[in-house]
Protein backbone atom coordinates (compact mmCIF):
# COMPACT_ATOMS: atom_id res chain seq x y z
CA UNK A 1 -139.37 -3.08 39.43
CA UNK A 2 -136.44 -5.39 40.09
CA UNK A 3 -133.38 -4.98 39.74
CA UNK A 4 -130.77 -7.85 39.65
CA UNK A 5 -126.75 -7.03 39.74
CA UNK A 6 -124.72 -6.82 36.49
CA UNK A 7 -122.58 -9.81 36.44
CA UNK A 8 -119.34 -7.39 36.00
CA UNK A 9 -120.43 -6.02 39.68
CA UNK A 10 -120.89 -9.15 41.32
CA UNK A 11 -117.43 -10.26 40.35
CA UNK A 12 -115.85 -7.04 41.14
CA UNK A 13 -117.87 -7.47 44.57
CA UNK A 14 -116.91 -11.04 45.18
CA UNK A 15 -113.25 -10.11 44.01
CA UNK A 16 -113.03 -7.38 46.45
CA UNK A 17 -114.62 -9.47 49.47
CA UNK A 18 -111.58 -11.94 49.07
CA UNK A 19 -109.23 -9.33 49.22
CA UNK A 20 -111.12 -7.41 52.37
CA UNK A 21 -110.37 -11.42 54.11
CA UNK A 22 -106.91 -11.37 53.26
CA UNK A 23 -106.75 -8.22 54.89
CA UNK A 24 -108.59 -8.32 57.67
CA UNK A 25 -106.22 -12.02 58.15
CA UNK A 26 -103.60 -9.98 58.39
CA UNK A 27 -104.66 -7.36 60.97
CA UNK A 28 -106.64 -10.13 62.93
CA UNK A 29 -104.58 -13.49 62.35
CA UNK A 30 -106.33 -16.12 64.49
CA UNK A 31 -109.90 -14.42 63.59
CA UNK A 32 -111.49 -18.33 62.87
CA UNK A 33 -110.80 -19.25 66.52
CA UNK A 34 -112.27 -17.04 68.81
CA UNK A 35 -115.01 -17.45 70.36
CA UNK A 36 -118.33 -15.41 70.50
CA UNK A 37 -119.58 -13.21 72.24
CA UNK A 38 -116.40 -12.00 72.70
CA UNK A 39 -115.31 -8.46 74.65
CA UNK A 40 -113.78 -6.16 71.89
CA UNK A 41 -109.94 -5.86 71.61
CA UNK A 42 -108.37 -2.79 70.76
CA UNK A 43 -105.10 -1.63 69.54
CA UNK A 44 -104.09 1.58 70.16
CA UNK A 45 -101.95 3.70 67.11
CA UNK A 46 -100.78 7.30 66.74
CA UNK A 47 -103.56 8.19 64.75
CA UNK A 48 -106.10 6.93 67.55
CA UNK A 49 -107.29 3.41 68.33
CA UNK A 50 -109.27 0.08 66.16
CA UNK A 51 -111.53 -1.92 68.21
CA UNK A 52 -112.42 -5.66 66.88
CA UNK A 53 -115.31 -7.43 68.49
CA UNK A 54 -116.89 -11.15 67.62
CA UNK A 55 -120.34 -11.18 67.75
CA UNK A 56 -121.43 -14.20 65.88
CA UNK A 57 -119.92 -17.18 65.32
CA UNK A 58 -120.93 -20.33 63.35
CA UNK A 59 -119.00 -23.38 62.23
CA UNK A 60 -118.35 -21.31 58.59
CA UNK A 61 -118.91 -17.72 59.69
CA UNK A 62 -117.95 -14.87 62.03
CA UNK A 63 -119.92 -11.63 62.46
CA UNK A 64 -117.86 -8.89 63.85
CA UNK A 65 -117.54 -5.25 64.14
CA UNK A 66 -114.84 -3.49 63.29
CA UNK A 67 -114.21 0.68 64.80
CA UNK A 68 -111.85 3.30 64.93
CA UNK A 69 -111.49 6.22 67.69
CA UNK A 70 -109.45 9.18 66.60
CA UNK A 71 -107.65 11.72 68.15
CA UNK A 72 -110.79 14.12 68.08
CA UNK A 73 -114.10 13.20 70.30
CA UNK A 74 -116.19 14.91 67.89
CA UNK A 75 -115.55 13.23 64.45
CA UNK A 76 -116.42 9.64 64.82
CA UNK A 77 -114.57 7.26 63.22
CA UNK A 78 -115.97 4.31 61.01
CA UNK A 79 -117.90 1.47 62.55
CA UNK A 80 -119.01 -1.28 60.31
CA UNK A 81 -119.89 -4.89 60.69
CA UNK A 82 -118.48 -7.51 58.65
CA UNK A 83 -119.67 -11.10 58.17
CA UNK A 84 -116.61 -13.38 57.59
CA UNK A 85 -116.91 -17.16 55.64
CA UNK A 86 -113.74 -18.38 56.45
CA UNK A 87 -114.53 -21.70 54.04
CA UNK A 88 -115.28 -19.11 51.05
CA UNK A 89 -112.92 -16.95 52.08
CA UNK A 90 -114.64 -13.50 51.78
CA UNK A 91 -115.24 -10.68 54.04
CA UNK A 92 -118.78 -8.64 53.52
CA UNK A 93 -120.01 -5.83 54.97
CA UNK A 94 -123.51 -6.12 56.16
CA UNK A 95 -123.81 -2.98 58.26
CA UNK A 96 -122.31 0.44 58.64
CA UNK A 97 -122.60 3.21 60.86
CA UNK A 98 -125.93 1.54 62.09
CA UNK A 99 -127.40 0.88 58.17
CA UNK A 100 -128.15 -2.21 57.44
CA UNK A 101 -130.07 -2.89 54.15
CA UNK A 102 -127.53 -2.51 50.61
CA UNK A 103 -129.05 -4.07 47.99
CA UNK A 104 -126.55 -4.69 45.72
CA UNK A 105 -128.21 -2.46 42.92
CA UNK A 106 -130.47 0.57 43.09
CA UNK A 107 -132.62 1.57 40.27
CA UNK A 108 -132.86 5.07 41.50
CA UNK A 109 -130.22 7.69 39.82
CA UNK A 110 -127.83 9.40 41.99
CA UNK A 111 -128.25 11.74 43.66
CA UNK A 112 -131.35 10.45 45.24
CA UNK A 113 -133.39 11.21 48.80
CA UNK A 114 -131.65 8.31 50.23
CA UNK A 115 -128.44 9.58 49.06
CA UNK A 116 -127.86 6.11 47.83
CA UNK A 117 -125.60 5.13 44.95
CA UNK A 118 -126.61 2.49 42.42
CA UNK A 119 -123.67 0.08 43.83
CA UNK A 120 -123.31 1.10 47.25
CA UNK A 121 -123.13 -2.33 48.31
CA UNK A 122 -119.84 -2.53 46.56
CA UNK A 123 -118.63 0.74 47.51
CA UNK A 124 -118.81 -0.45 50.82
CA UNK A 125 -116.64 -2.89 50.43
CA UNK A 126 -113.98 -0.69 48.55
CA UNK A 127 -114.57 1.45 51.62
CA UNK A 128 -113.50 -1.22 53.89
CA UNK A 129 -110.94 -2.33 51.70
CA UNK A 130 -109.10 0.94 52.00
CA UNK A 131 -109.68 1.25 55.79
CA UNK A 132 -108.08 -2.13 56.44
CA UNK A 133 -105.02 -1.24 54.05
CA UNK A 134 -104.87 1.85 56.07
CA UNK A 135 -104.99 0.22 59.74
CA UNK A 136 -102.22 -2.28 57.78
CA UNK A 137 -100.13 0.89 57.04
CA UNK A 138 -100.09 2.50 60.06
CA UNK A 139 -99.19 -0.47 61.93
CA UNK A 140 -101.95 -1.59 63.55
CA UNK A 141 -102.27 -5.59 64.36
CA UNK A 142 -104.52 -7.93 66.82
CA UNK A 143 -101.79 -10.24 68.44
CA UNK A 144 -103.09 -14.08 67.64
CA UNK A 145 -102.86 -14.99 71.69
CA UNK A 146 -104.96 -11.65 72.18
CA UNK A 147 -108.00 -12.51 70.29
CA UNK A 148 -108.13 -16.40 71.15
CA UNK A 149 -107.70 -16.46 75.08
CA UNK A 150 -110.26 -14.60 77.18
């Protein structure tokens, strides 16, 4: 059977993609211009440290990944990668903690063996969302002349 998105989720997705680029803008400015593969930058906080690494890059897009260390070896912190189109202006998710495949509706209902929500694709996103206004909150920012020069 297949399943195709509501159109309420796809705008809800696509609305929260453009905010996730505004975002990550802010904590990366300069993001567009660096090239790839590029070593990861980190910026170290008092709740632990975010490391930013370019991937990919393309004329339109830039895949990076995005981590956090805390204070505590043995809970890991989030690791995701995001695809960036700077000409749409959206930020996407496209893997997290090594997962790769969100469709971006499930048939199956919750809870499932996967443990897979019927919009996880967009909970993603809201997950990122609220990580990057976090990392914005506590302080954390890539300096422009970091990211660009080698």
């Amino acid at each position: 059977m297949r399943v195709t998105p509501k159109a309420d989720n796809l705008e809800q997705l696509l609305g929260e993609c453009e905010r996730n680029y505004q975002r990550l803008a802010q904590l990366a400015p300069g993001l567009a211009q660096v090239a790839a593969p590029a070593p990861a930058r980190s910026v170290r906080g008092v709740a632990g440290m975010v490391s930013l690494r370019v991937l990919e890059r393309g004329p339109y897009t830039t895949l990076v990944e995005l981590s956090e260390s805390g204070p505590v070896a043995w809970l890991p912190g989030p690791r995701m990668r995001i695809r960036v189109s700077h000409d749409a202006r959206v930020a996407e998710v496209v893997s997290y903690q090594g997962e790769t495949r969100f469709g971006p509706r499930y048939p199956h209902p919750y809870p499932n063996r996967g443990m897979i929500r019927r919009d996880e694709k967009l909970q993603l996103n809201r997950l990122l969302g609220e990580w990057l206004r976090l990392c914005l909150a506590r302080g954390y920012r890539f300096q422009h002349e970091e990211l660009v020069t080698d």
